[in-house]
Amino acid sequence: MTIEDAAALSVMLPKGTTPSMVPVHLQLYNKARYERVCTVQNNSRMVGDDGVQKEATAHKFKLHEVIDHGLSHDEIHASAQILREHRWEQNPHAFWRQPVVFGLMPGPRQDSSGIAYHPSSPASSVTATIIFRTSATLLRTLFPNSSYRFAKTDTVAVASFSVQTLKNLHWLAGGGYDLLGLYFHDVQYTTSTGEIVQGTYCPVMFENLADPILFGREELGFPKLFSDIAIDHDDRSKGVSEARVSWRGAEWAKLSWKDLKKRPQEAVADVAAIERTTENSDRAQPVTHDSTDGQDQAQGLFVHKCVPVSDMVDRGKHRADAEYDVFYLSYFGAKGTKTTKILKAAHADVNINDLGFQKLPTLHHIVKRLMEIPVFEVMVASIVEAEGIGDLLGARRLK
C-alpha cells in the first residue's frame, strides 16, 4: 500500500502543480486511495483472523476475490483516470463527441481541455456566391416540417449556392478546408407558441474534410456530407473563378463566375441584390449587408438536426433519438470580421449532373434533387474575401 500511495501522489501532484491546486488534488488522492486501502486492510484482517471470530467472517471471505482485488490493480492508471475525469468536469459547458472515453475532443470551438481558442492571428475566408431566383413550390418540398415557410406567398423564391474556402484555422493548426452550401432566403419559422422567426434555411452542405463534417453534424446539427471541392482561386486575377465538386473522381457539380471586377467596399450597401457571404459550416462568416429584392435582412440560419435511432426495435417506432430545428442568430453577421475585397461577376453558371447510383452511391438521391432546382435568373454573383470568423455558439433550439 505504501508503494501505491507514493504512485498516487506522483500522479496527483505532478510537476507544475501550484499551491492553490494542492488541496483539491489531495482530495483526489484521498478519493483514489481511501476505499482501496480500507478494503485491503479488511481483507488482511480476515486472512490473518486478526481478533475476529471465524464464524462471523467465514461466509464473507472469498479468497479469489481478495487475490483479484489485490493483484489486478495499477495505481498509476487508476489515479491518472481520476485526475483526467476531474479535469473534464471543470468545464460543464464543453462539447462532448464520440469517442467520449478519450475525453474532450478539440475542435472548432474548444481545445482538448474544453477551453475556447484565442488565436493570435485571424482566420480568413473566400466566399463565392451565386444568388438566384428559383421555384418556391419546389423548394418547399425540401423543408423538413410544416413550421417552415417563405415569408412571401409566391411561386418564385430566392436561393443561393455558396462555395467557401476557410484558411488559417487555429483549431486545424493553421490549415483549412472548402465547403459548398445551399441556402433558401427569406424563410420564416413558426414556433409552438406562435412566435415567427425569420432567417435563411440550409438543407444541405458539402465539405472536403472529415473533421468539420463530424463536428458540425454532432455539435451543431448541420446537414453536412462529404465531397471533394476544387476551387481555381488563381484565375480570379484573370476575371474568372471556378469550383468543381466531385465524389471519388465523379464530378457532379461545376459553378463558375466570369467577368469578375473589383467593387469598392463603400458601394456595396447600395447594391440592389447584395453579395452576401454565406457561412462556413463550422463558423459564422463575415460581411453583413442590408438587402432588398427578396434578400432577407435577418442574419440567422435555420438547420434541422436529426440523430438516428440505433436500436432496431425502437427504429420501428421512432426515426430519431433527437430531432429538432436549430436557429443560429448571427450566422451571417459574426462580430470581429472584416471584408477586405469584393469582386462582382457579370456572369455566373451552375451545372449539376445526376450521375446515378454507380458513381454516387451515397449521394445520388441528393444530387438528383439539387439538379431539379431551376435557375430562373441570376441576381448577384460575387466573391468576397474577409478576415475573421465566428464560432457559432449562439444556437437556439426551436420548439
mmCIF file of C-alpha atoms in Angstrom:
data_model
loop_
_atom_site.group_PDB
_atom_site.id
_atom_site.type_symbol
_atom_site.label_atom_id
_atom_site.label_comp_id
_atom_site.label_asym_id
_atom_site.label_seq_id
_atom_site.Cartn_x
_atom_site.Cartn_y
_atom_site.Cartn_z
ATOM 1 C CA MET A 1 0.000 0.000 0.000
ATOM 2 C CA THR A 2 2.850 2.409 0.729
ATOM 3 C CA ILE A 3 4.223 1.977 -2.779
ATOM 4 C CA GLU A 4 0.753 2.562 -4.228
ATOM 5 C CA ASP A 5 0.365 5.658 -2.039
ATOM 6 C CA ALA A 6 3.587 7.057 -3.450
ATOM 7 C CA ALA A 7 2.483 6.263 -7.016
ATOM 8 C CA ALA A 8 -0.844 8.020 -6.470
ATOM 9 C CA LEU A 9 0.858 11.110 -5.049
ATOM 10 C CA SER A 10 3.214 11.292 -8.026
ATOM 11 C CA VAL A 11 0.195 11.361 -10.328
ATOM 12 C CA MET A 12 -1.916 13.789 -8.309
ATOM 13 C CA LEU A 13 0.911 16.263 -7.680
ATOM 14 C CA PRO A 14 2.769 16.413 -10.996
ATOM 15 C CA LYS A 15 5.337 18.997 -11.966
ATOM 16 C CA GLY A 16 3.653 22.338 -12.423
ATOM 17 C CA THR A 17 1.104 21.886 -9.637
ATOM 18 C CA THR A 18 0.536 25.285 -7.993
ATOM 19 C CA PRO A 19 -0.049 25.777 -4.246
ATOM 20 C CA SER A 20 -3.707 26.670 -4.890
ATOM 21 C CA MET A 21 -4.234 23.325 -6.635
ATOM 22 C CA VAL A 22 -2.788 21.182 -3.821
ATOM 23 C CA PRO A 23 -5.927 20.954 -1.582
ATOM 24 C CA VAL A 24 -8.114 19.777 -4.469
ATOM 25 C CA HIS A 25 -5.511 17.317 -5.713
ATOM 26 C CA LEU A 26 -5.080 15.880 -2.230
ATOM 27 C CA GLN A 27 -8.831 15.312 -2.131
ATOM 28 C CA LEU A 28 -8.470 13.428 -5.407
ATOM 29 C CA TYR A 29 -5.653 11.428 -3.827
ATOM 30 C CA ASN A 30 -7.969 10.510 -0.962
ATOM 31 C CA LYS A 31 -10.666 9.533 -3.471
ATOM 32 C CA ALA A 32 -8.206 7.294 -5.287
ATOM 33 C CA ARG A 33 -6.821 5.599 -2.181
ATOM 34 C CA TYR A 34 -9.315 5.521 0.689
ATOM 35 C CA GLU A 35 -11.719 2.815 -0.435
ATOM 36 C CA ARG A 36 -8.992 0.539 -1.799
ATOM 37 C CA VAL A 37 -6.818 0.841 1.311
ATOM 38 C CA CYS A 38 -9.778 0.106 3.612
ATOM 39 C CA THR A 39 -10.746 -2.920 1.538
ATOM 40 C CA VAL A 40 -7.191 -4.322 1.530
ATOM 41 C CA GLN A 41 -6.881 -3.763 5.293
ATOM 42 C CA ASN A 42 -10.163 -5.526 5.953
ATOM 43 C CA ASN A 43 -9.166 -8.447 3.738
ATOM 44 C CA SER A 44 -5.840 -8.696 5.553
ATOM 45 C CA ARG A 45 -7.637 -8.946 8.894
ATOM 46 C CA MET A 46 -9.829 -11.760 7.641
ATOM 47 C CA VAL A 47 -6.911 -13.629 6.125
ATOM 48 C CA GLY A 48 -4.945 -13.394 9.367
ATOM 49 C CA ASP A 49 -8.004 -13.833 11.601
ATOM 50 C CA ASP A 50 -6.857 -10.769 13.467
ATOM 51 C CA GLY A 51 -9.077 -10.981 16.558
ATOM 52 C CA VAL A 52 -12.212 -11.693 14.555
ATOM 53 C CA GLN A 53 -14.219 -14.893 15.074
ATOM 54 C CA LYS A 54 -14.018 -17.247 12.101
ATOM 55 C CA GLU A 55 -17.740 -17.991 12.259
ATOM 56 C CA ALA A 56 -18.584 -14.328 11.772
ATOM 57 C CA THR A 57 -16.318 -13.842 8.759
ATOM 58 C CA ALA A 58 -16.106 -17.171 7.010
ATOM 59 C CA HIS A 59 -19.276 -16.650 4.977
ATOM 60 C CA LYS A 60 -17.992 -13.227 3.785
ATOM 61 C CA PHE A 61 -14.497 -14.325 2.848
ATOM 62 C CA LYS A 62 -13.801 -15.388 -0.734
ATOM 63 C CA LEU A 63 -10.136 -15.965 -1.389
ATOM 64 C CA HIS A 64 -10.256 -15.495 -5.166
ATOM 65 C CA GLU A 65 -11.925 -12.088 -4.759
ATOM 66 C CA VAL A 66 -9.262 -10.990 -2.280
ATOM 67 C CA ILE A 67 -6.495 -12.035 -4.677
ATOM 68 C CA ASP A 68 -8.175 -10.389 -7.651
ATOM 69 C CA HIS A 69 -8.702 -7.133 -5.774
ATOM 70 C CA GLY A 70 -5.134 -7.052 -4.541
ATOM 71 C CA LEU A 71 -3.319 -8.001 -7.723
ATOM 72 C CA SER A 72 -5.480 -6.773 -10.642
ATOM 73 C CA HIS A 73 -4.772 -3.106 -9.990
ATOM 74 C CA ASP A 74 -2.367 -0.472 -11.245
ATOM 75 C CA GLU A 75 -2.392 2.676 -9.136
ATOM 76 C CA ILE A 76 -0.744 4.817 -11.800
ATOM 77 C CA HIS A 77 -3.534 4.015 -14.255
ATOM 78 C CA ALA A 78 -6.316 4.329 -11.662
ATOM 79 C CA SER A 79 -5.122 7.675 -10.267
ATOM 80 C CA ALA A 80 -4.437 9.101 -13.715
ATOM 81 C CA GLN A 81 -8.029 8.341 -14.738
ATOM 82 C CA ILE A 82 -9.444 10.047 -11.640
ATOM 83 C CA LEU A 83 -7.338 13.126 -12.378
ATOM 84 C CA ARG A 84 -8.482 13.117 -16.023
ATOM 85 C CA GLU A 85 -12.151 12.905 -15.055
ATOM 86 C CA HIS A 86 -11.662 15.758 -12.595
ATOM 87 C CA ARG A 87 -10.190 17.943 -15.333
ATOM 88 C CA TRP A 88 -13.016 17.069 -17.727
ATOM 89 C CA GLU A 89 -15.570 18.124 -15.106
ATOM 90 C CA GLN A 90 -14.065 21.607 -14.762
ATOM 91 C CA ASN A 91 -15.875 22.830 -17.867
ATOM 92 C CA PRO A 92 -19.538 21.733 -17.713
ATOM 93 C CA HIS A 93 -20.325 23.624 -20.927
ATOM 94 C CA ALA A 94 -17.738 21.811 -23.035
ATOM 95 C CA PHE A 95 -18.745 19.857 -26.141
ATOM 96 C CA TRP A 96 -18.619 16.058 -25.862
ATOM 97 C CA ARG A 97 -18.198 13.972 -29.006
ATOM 98 C CA GLN A 98 -17.505 10.379 -29.889
ATOM 99 C CA PRO A 99 -15.346 8.633 -28.801
ATOM 100 C CA VAL A 100 -16.040 10.019 -25.317
ATOM 101 C CA VAL A 101 -13.754 7.548 -23.498
ATOM 102 C CA PHE A 102 -10.749 9.593 -24.599
ATOM 103 C CA GLY A 103 -12.113 12.754 -23.037
ATOM 104 C CA LEU A 104 -12.882 16.142 -24.541
ATOM 105 C CA MET A 105 -12.080 16.349 -28.228
ATOM 106 C CA PRO A 106 -10.523 19.507 -29.663
ATOM 107 C CA GLY A 107 -12.477 21.138 -32.451
ATOM 108 C CA PRO A 108 -13.631 24.486 -33.848
ATOM 109 C CA ARG A 109 -14.995 25.733 -30.522
ATOM 110 C CA GLN A 110 -12.639 24.274 -27.897
ATOM 111 C CA ASP A 111 -9.242 22.738 -27.231
ATOM 112 C CA SER A 112 -8.715 19.353 -25.582
ATOM 113 C CA SER A 113 -9.437 20.937 -22.181
ATOM 114 C CA GLY A 114 -12.769 22.354 -23.296
ATOM 115 C CA ILE A 115 -11.402 25.916 -23.387
ATOM 116 C CA ALA A 116 -12.264 28.266 -26.264
ATOM 117 C CA TYR A 117 -9.410 29.145 -28.599
ATOM 118 C CA HIS A 118 -7.855 32.616 -28.631
ATOM 119 C CA PRO A 119 -5.813 32.598 -31.849
ATOM 120 C CA SER A 120 -3.052 35.142 -32.268
ATOM 121 C CA SER A 121 -3.852 35.680 -35.944
ATOM 122 C CA PRO A 122 -7.337 35.765 -37.505
ATOM 123 C CA ALA A 123 -8.650 33.134 -39.839
ATOM 124 C CA SER A 124 -9.667 34.207 -43.327
ATOM 125 C CA SER A 125 -12.233 33.203 -45.891
ATOM 126 C CA VAL A 126 -13.008 33.479 -49.566
ATOM 127 C CA THR A 127 -16.710 33.108 -50.313
ATOM 128 C CA ALA A 128 -18.052 32.775 -53.839
ATOM 129 C CA THR A 129 -21.838 33.075 -54.023
ATOM 130 C CA ILE A 130 -24.465 32.812 -56.726
ATOM 131 C CA ILE A 131 -27.851 34.222 -55.655
ATOM 132 C CA PHE A 132 -30.710 33.313 -57.980
ATOM 133 C CA ARG A 133 -34.471 33.243 -58.378
ATOM 134 C CA THR A 134 -35.973 29.777 -58.476
ATOM 135 C CA SER A 135 -39.158 27.774 -57.922
ATOM 136 C CA ALA A 136 -40.682 28.317 -54.490
ATOM 137 C CA THR A 137 -43.017 25.362 -54.980
ATOM 138 C CA LEU A 138 -40.042 23.033 -55.461
ATOM 139 C CA LEU A 139 -38.016 24.482 -52.579
ATOM 140 C CA ARG A 140 -40.957 23.970 -50.219
ATOM 141 C CA THR A 141 -40.608 20.209 -50.712
ATOM 142 C CA LEU A 142 -37.155 20.465 -49.099
ATOM 143 C CA PHE A 143 -38.419 21.988 -45.861
ATOM 144 C CA PRO A 144 -38.171 19.395 -43.045
ATOM 145 C CA ASN A 145 -41.567 20.153 -41.496
ATOM 146 C CA SER A 146 -44.608 22.432 -41.675
ATOM 147 C CA SER A 147 -43.103 25.034 -39.304
ATOM 148 C CA TYR A 148 -41.127 26.424 -42.241
ATOM 149 C CA ARG A 149 -42.479 28.663 -44.970
ATOM 150 C CA PHE A 150 -41.357 31.508 -47.173
ATOM 151 C CA ALA A 151 -42.155 34.999 -45.933
ATOM 152 C CA LYS A 152 -43.838 35.763 -49.235
ATOM 153 C CA THR A 153 -46.562 33.544 -50.659
ATOM 154 C CA ASP A 154 -45.362 33.210 -54.233
ATOM 155 C CA THR A 155 -44.261 30.654 -56.792
ATOM 156 C CA VAL A 156 -40.831 32.289 -57.011
ATOM 157 C CA ALA A 157 -38.240 32.303 -54.216
ATOM 158 C CA VAL A 158 -34.598 33.304 -53.760
ATOM 159 C CA ALA A 159 -31.866 30.757 -53.101
ATOM 160 C CA SER A 160 -28.090 30.674 -53.352
ATOM 161 C CA PHE A 161 -25.189 28.324 -53.801
ATOM 162 C CA SER A 162 -22.106 29.364 -51.900
ATOM 163 C CA VAL A 163 -18.599 27.946 -52.164
ATOM 164 C CA GLN A 164 -16.291 28.908 -49.353
ATOM 165 C CA THR A 165 -12.619 28.427 -48.580
ATOM 166 C CA LEU A 166 -11.568 28.780 -44.945
ATOM 167 C CA LYS A 167 -7.891 29.353 -44.180
ATOM 168 C CA ASN A 168 -5.583 29.743 -41.193
ATOM 169 C CA LEU A 169 -7.941 27.986 -38.794
ATOM 170 C CA HIS A 170 -6.333 27.744 -35.367
ATOM 171 C CA TRP A 171 -8.143 24.502 -34.486
ATOM 172 C CA LEU A 172 -6.618 22.901 -37.613
ATOM 173 C CA ALA A 173 -3.122 24.163 -36.737
ATOM 174 C CA GLY A 174 -3.305 26.803 -39.454
ATOM 175 C CA GLY A 175 -4.936 24.583 -42.055
ATOM 176 C CA GLY A 176 -8.294 24.958 -43.738
ATOM 177 C CA TYR A 177 -10.920 23.369 -45.965
ATOM 178 C CA ASP A 178 -13.640 24.120 -48.509
ATOM 179 C CA LEU A 179 -17.415 23.822 -48.483
ATOM 180 C CA LEU A 180 -20.471 24.159 -50.686
ATOM 181 C CA GLY A 181 -23.792 25.186 -49.159
ATOM 182 C CA LEU A 182 -27.321 25.592 -50.494
ATOM 183 C CA TYR A 183 -29.408 28.328 -48.852
ATOM 184 C CA PHE A 184 -33.070 29.345 -49.038
ATOM 185 C CA HIS A 185 -33.556 33.028 -48.254
ATOM 186 C CA ASP A 186 -36.438 34.948 -46.680
ATOM 187 C CA VAL A 187 -37.675 31.941 -44.691
ATOM 188 C CA GLN A 188 -39.950 32.091 -41.659
ATOM 189 C CA TYR A 189 -40.301 29.559 -38.854
ATOM 190 C CA THR A 190 -43.374 29.451 -36.612
ATOM 191 C CA THR A 191 -42.723 28.074 -33.117
ATOM 192 C CA SER A 192 -45.231 26.150 -30.985
ATOM 193 C CA THR A 193 -46.028 29.397 -29.146
ATOM 194 C CA GLY A 194 -46.800 31.246 -32.368
ATOM 195 C CA GLU A 195 -43.556 33.229 -32.489
ATOM 196 C CA ILE A 196 -42.297 33.873 -36.018
ATOM 197 C CA VAL A 197 -38.530 33.708 -36.535
ATOM 198 C CA GLN A 198 -37.042 34.877 -39.831
ATOM 199 C CA GLY A 199 -33.775 33.852 -41.421
ATOM 200 C CA THR A 200 -32.144 31.620 -44.017
ATOM 201 C CA TYR A 201 -32.523 27.845 -44.221
ATOM 202 C CA CYS A 202 -29.747 25.405 -45.165
ATOM 203 C CA PRO A 203 -30.998 21.994 -46.392
ATOM 204 C CA VAL A 204 -27.569 20.542 -47.236
ATOM 205 C CA MET A 205 -23.875 21.358 -47.064
ATOM 206 C CA PHE A 206 -20.826 19.596 -48.534
ATOM 207 C CA GLU A 207 -17.283 19.780 -47.167
ATOM 208 C CA ASN A 208 -13.992 18.234 -48.203
ATOM 209 C CA LEU A 209 -12.638 17.389 -44.747
ATOM 210 C CA ALA A 210 -13.991 14.798 -42.328
ATOM 211 C CA ASP A 211 -13.284 16.693 -39.080
ATOM 212 C CA PRO A 212 -15.578 19.703 -39.628
ATOM 213 C CA ILE A 213 -18.243 17.389 -41.041
ATOM 214 C CA LEU A 214 -18.303 15.319 -37.850
ATOM 215 C CA PHE A 215 -18.131 18.334 -35.554
ATOM 216 C CA GLY A 216 -20.785 20.222 -37.478
ATOM 217 C CA ARG A 217 -23.218 17.302 -37.522
ATOM 218 C CA GLU A 218 -22.768 16.293 -33.874
ATOM 219 C CA GLU A 219 -22.376 19.692 -32.210
ATOM 220 C CA LEU A 220 -24.421 21.969 -34.428
ATOM 221 C CA GLY A 221 -26.884 19.727 -36.245
ATOM 222 C CA PHE A 222 -25.740 20.868 -39.684
ATOM 223 C CA PRO A 223 -26.735 18.627 -42.632
ATOM 224 C CA LYS A 224 -23.150 18.021 -43.742
ATOM 225 C CA LEU A 225 -21.881 15.498 -46.260
ATOM 226 C CA PHE A 226 -18.534 14.806 -47.908
ATOM 227 C CA SER A 227 -17.460 15.752 -51.406
ATOM 228 C CA ASP A 228 -14.167 16.842 -52.899
ATOM 229 C CA ILE A 229 -14.199 20.548 -53.749
ATOM 230 C CA ALA A 230 -11.605 22.038 -56.077
ATOM 231 C CA ILE A 231 -11.557 25.832 -56.476
ATOM 232 C CA ASP A 232 -9.461 27.753 -59.007
ATOM 233 C CA HIS A 233 -8.565 30.778 -56.924
ATOM 234 C CA ASP A 234 -5.601 31.698 -59.116
ATOM 235 C CA ASP A 235 -7.826 32.504 -62.085
ATOM 236 C CA ARG A 236 -9.548 35.377 -60.283
ATOM 237 C CA SER A 237 -6.810 37.727 -61.461
ATOM 238 C CA LYS A 238 -7.935 36.852 -64.986
ATOM 239 C CA GLY A 239 -11.537 37.700 -64.195
ATOM 240 C CA VAL A 240 -12.842 34.154 -63.769
ATOM 241 C CA SER A 241 -13.232 31.605 -60.978
ATOM 242 C CA GLU A 242 -14.477 28.031 -60.990
ATOM 243 C CA ALA A 243 -15.410 25.393 -58.414
ATOM 244 C CA ARG A 244 -15.750 21.695 -59.177
ATOM 245 C CA VAL A 245 -17.458 19.280 -56.796
ATOM 246 C CA SER A 246 -16.894 15.530 -57.015
ATOM 247 C CA TRP A 247 -17.048 12.258 -55.114
ATOM 248 C CA ARG A 248 -14.161 9.831 -55.659
ATOM 249 C CA GLY A 249 -13.416 11.349 -59.027
ATOM 250 C CA ALA A 250 -17.026 11.587 -60.223
ATOM 251 C CA GLU A 251 -17.662 15.292 -60.828
ATOM 252 C CA TRP A 252 -21.294 16.133 -60.096
ATOM 253 C CA ALA A 253 -21.258 19.932 -59.937
ATOM 254 C CA LYS A 254 -19.475 22.855 -61.536
ATOM 255 C CA LEU A 255 -20.005 26.503 -60.572
ATOM 256 C CA SER A 256 -18.354 29.399 -62.389
ATOM 257 C CA TRP A 257 -18.013 33.153 -62.016
ATOM 258 C CA LYS A 258 -16.998 35.163 -65.100
ATOM 259 C CA ASP A 259 -16.018 38.753 -65.884
ATOM 260 C CA LEU A 260 -15.089 39.468 -62.282
ATOM 261 C CA LYS A 261 -14.470 43.079 -61.385
ATOM 262 C CA LYS A 262 -13.463 44.611 -58.078
ATOM 263 C CA ARG A 263 -16.187 46.609 -56.379
ATOM 264 C CA PRO A 264 -15.425 49.466 -53.939
ATOM 265 C CA GLN A 265 -16.460 48.417 -50.431
ATOM 266 C CA GLU A 266 -18.272 51.681 -49.753
ATOM 267 C CA ALA A 267 -20.610 50.968 -52.677
ATOM 268 C CA VAL A 268 -21.624 47.532 -51.531
ATOM 269 C CA ALA A 269 -24.548 48.547 -49.335
ATOM 270 C CA ASP A 270 -26.153 50.283 -52.287
ATOM 271 C CA VAL A 271 -26.388 47.199 -54.488
ATOM 272 C CA ALA A 272 -29.950 46.031 -55.070
ATOM 273 C CA ALA A 273 -29.218 42.342 -54.560
ATOM 274 C CA ILE A 274 -26.289 42.188 -52.239
ATOM 275 C CA GLU A 275 -23.243 39.940 -52.344
ATOM 276 C CA ARG A 276 -23.865 38.002 -49.228
ATOM 277 C CA THR A 277 -21.082 35.950 -47.775
ATOM 278 C CA THR A 278 -22.565 32.669 -46.860
ATOM 279 C CA GLU A 279 -21.323 30.856 -43.883
ATOM 280 C CA ASN A 280 -18.926 28.104 -43.222
ATOM 281 C CA SER A 281 -20.331 25.031 -41.712
ATOM 282 C CA ASP A 282 -18.419 25.371 -38.558
ATOM 283 C CA ARG A 283 -18.255 29.106 -38.004
ATOM 284 C CA ALA A 284 -20.235 32.209 -38.787
ATOM 285 C CA GLN A 285 -18.845 34.122 -41.681
ATOM 286 C CA PRO A 286 -18.110 37.713 -42.371
ATOM 287 C CA VAL A 287 -19.897 40.553 -44.026
ATOM 288 C CA THR A 288 -23.389 41.674 -43.303
ATOM 289 C CA HIS A 289 -25.169 43.958 -45.729
ATOM 290 C CA ASP A 290 -28.659 45.370 -45.951
ATOM 291 C CA SER A 291 -30.558 43.615 -48.679
ATOM 292 C CA THR A 292 -33.555 44.056 -50.878
ATOM 293 C CA ASP A 293 -35.403 42.359 -53.711
ATOM 294 C CA GLY A 294 -36.063 39.113 -51.900
ATOM 295 C CA GLN A 295 -32.981 39.066 -49.715
ATOM 296 C CA ASP A 296 -33.936 38.772 -46.055
ATOM 297 C CA GLN A 297 -32.273 41.162 -43.637
ATOM 298 C CA ALA A 298 -32.203 38.619 -40.805
ATOM 299 C CA GLN A 299 -28.733 37.268 -40.161
ATOM 300 C CA GLY A 300 -29.829 33.946 -38.681
ATOM 301 C CA LEU A 301 -29.654 30.455 -40.133
ATOM 302 C CA PHE A 302 -32.025 27.508 -39.689
ATOM 303 C CA VAL A 303 -30.846 23.900 -39.720
ATOM 304 C CA HIS A 304 -32.716 20.711 -38.910
ATOM 305 C CA LYS A 305 -30.890 18.374 -36.524
ATOM 306 C CA CYS A 306 -31.539 14.627 -36.631
ATOM 307 C CA VAL A 307 -29.746 11.909 -34.618
ATOM 308 C CA PRO A 308 -30.980 8.490 -35.812
ATOM 309 C CA VAL A 309 -32.142 5.697 -33.525
ATOM 310 C CA SER A 310 -29.632 2.859 -33.036
ATOM 311 C CA ASP A 311 -31.959 0.199 -31.573
ATOM 312 C CA MET A 312 -33.696 -1.863 -34.252
ATOM 313 C CA VAL A 313 -36.887 -2.269 -32.201
ATOM 314 C CA ASP A 314 -37.179 1.457 -31.456
ATOM 315 C CA ARG A 315 -36.473 2.267 -35.096
ATOM 316 C CA GLY A 316 -39.886 0.942 -35.992
ATOM 317 C CA LYS A 317 -41.496 3.444 -33.603
ATOM 318 C CA HIS A 318 -39.195 6.461 -33.872
ATOM 319 C CA ARG A 319 -36.804 7.510 -36.604
ATOM 320 C CA ALA A 320 -34.586 9.568 -34.338
ATOM 321 C CA ASP A 321 -33.205 9.748 -30.801
ATOM 322 C CA ALA A 322 -33.184 13.521 -31.229
ATOM 323 C CA GLU A 323 -34.801 15.612 -33.932
ATOM 324 C CA TYR A 324 -35.439 19.337 -33.776
ATOM 325 C CA ASP A 325 -34.740 22.643 -35.509
ATOM 326 C CA VAL A 326 -31.897 24.966 -34.536
ATOM 327 C CA PHE A 327 -31.544 28.687 -35.202
ATOM 328 C CA TYR A 328 -28.145 30.430 -35.276
ATOM 329 C CA LEU A 329 -28.870 34.097 -34.706
ATOM 330 C CA SER A 330 -25.663 35.686 -36.029
ATOM 331 C CA TYR A 331 -24.666 33.171 -38.650
ATOM 332 C CA PHE A 332 -24.170 35.801 -41.363
ATOM 333 C CA GLY A 333 -23.049 38.635 -39.121
ATOM 334 C CA ALA A 334 -20.262 37.456 -36.860
ATOM 335 C CA LYS A 335 -18.575 40.129 -34.769
ATOM 336 C CA GLY A 336 -14.908 40.787 -35.349
ATOM 337 C CA THR A 337 -15.000 40.030 -39.075
ATOM 338 C CA LYS A 338 -13.821 42.390 -41.771
ATOM 339 C CA THR A 339 -14.361 42.360 -45.519
ATOM 340 C CA THR A 340 -11.113 43.011 -47.369
ATOM 341 C CA LYS A 341 -12.091 42.582 -51.015
ATOM 342 C CA ILE A 342 -15.248 42.195 -53.093
ATOM 343 C CA LEU A 343 -15.441 41.012 -56.702
ATOM 344 C CA LYS A 344 -18.678 41.052 -58.667
ATOM 345 C CA ALA A 345 -19.228 38.729 -61.629
ATOM 346 C CA ALA A 346 -21.129 39.787 -64.716
ATOM 347 C CA HIS A 347 -21.996 36.160 -65.488
ATOM 348 C CA ALA A 348 -22.337 33.000 -63.421
ATOM 349 C CA ASP A 349 -23.346 29.401 -64.094
ATOM 350 C CA VAL A 350 -24.476 26.442 -62.009
ATOM 351 C CA ASN A 351 -24.236 22.985 -63.557
ATOM 352 C CA ILE A 352 -25.297 19.905 -61.574
ATOM 353 C CA ASN A 353 -25.328 16.382 -63.007
ATOM 354 C CA ASP A 354 -27.142 13.349 -61.618
ATOM 355 C CA LEU A 355 -24.570 10.591 -62.119
ATOM 356 C CA GLY A 356 -26.684 7.832 -60.589
ATOM 357 C CA PHE A 357 -26.006 5.147 -58.013
ATOM 358 C CA GLN A 358 -22.957 3.614 -59.694
ATOM 359 C CA LYS A 359 -20.917 6.822 -59.443
ATOM 360 C CA LEU A 360 -22.614 8.481 -56.466
ATOM 361 C CA PRO A 361 -23.819 5.539 -54.331
ATOM 362 C CA THR A 362 -24.463 7.612 -51.189
ATOM 363 C CA LEU A 363 -25.234 10.991 -52.755
ATOM 364 C CA HIS A 364 -27.210 10.257 -55.902
ATOM 365 C CA HIS A 365 -30.618 10.878 -54.309
ATOM 366 C CA ILE A 366 -29.480 14.289 -53.042
ATOM 367 C CA VAL A 367 -27.710 15.346 -56.236
ATOM 368 C CA LYS A 368 -30.800 14.381 -58.226
ATOM 369 C CA ARG A 369 -32.943 16.795 -56.175
ATOM 370 C CA LEU A 370 -30.320 19.545 -56.463
ATOM 371 C CA MET A 371 -30.318 19.145 -60.238
ATOM 372 C CA GLU A 372 -34.092 19.681 -60.245
ATOM 373 C CA ILE A 373 -33.743 23.201 -58.777
ATOM 374 C CA PRO A 374 -34.170 25.631 -61.692
ATOM 375 C CA VAL A 375 -32.237 28.873 -62.043
ATOM 376 C CA PHE A 376 -34.758 31.391 -63.380
ATOM 377 C CA GLU A 377 -32.392 34.338 -63.070
ATOM 378 C CA VAL A 378 -29.017 35.012 -61.501
ATOM 379 C CA MET A 379 -29.499 38.054 -59.287
ATOM 380 C CA VAL A 380 -25.990 38.504 -57.930
ATOM 381 C CA ALA A 381 -22.742 36.588 -58.325
ATOM 382 C CA SER A 382 -19.840 37.681 -56.182
ATOM 383 C CA ILE A 383 -16.635 36.668 -54.438
ATOM 384 C CA VAL A 384 -15.876 38.148 -51.032
ATOM 385 C CA GLU A 385 -12.579 37.947 -49.168
ATOM 386 C CA ALA A 386 -12.668 38.522 -45.417
ATOM 387 C CA GLU A 387 -10.683 38.220 -42.217
ATOM 388 C CA GLY A 388 -12.089 36.683 -39.065
ATOM 389 C CA ILE A 389 -14.841 34.142 -38.484
ATOM 390 C CA GLY A 390 -17.346 33.451 -35.712
ATOM 391 C CA ASP A 391 -17.721 30.387 -33.501
ATOM 392 C CA LEU A 392 -21.453 29.586 -33.867
ATOM 393 C CA LEU A 393 -22.037 29.413 -30.119
ATOM 394 C CA GLY A 394 -25.289 31.365 -30.249
ATOM 395 C CA ALA A 395 -27.590 28.440 -31.030
ATOM 396 C CA ARG A 396 -31.244 28.365 -30.109
ATOM 397 C CA ARG A 397 -33.350 25.211 -30.117
ATOM 398 C CA LEU A 398 -36.700 25.904 -31.732
ATOM 399 C CA LYS A 399 -39.862 24.229 -30.450
#
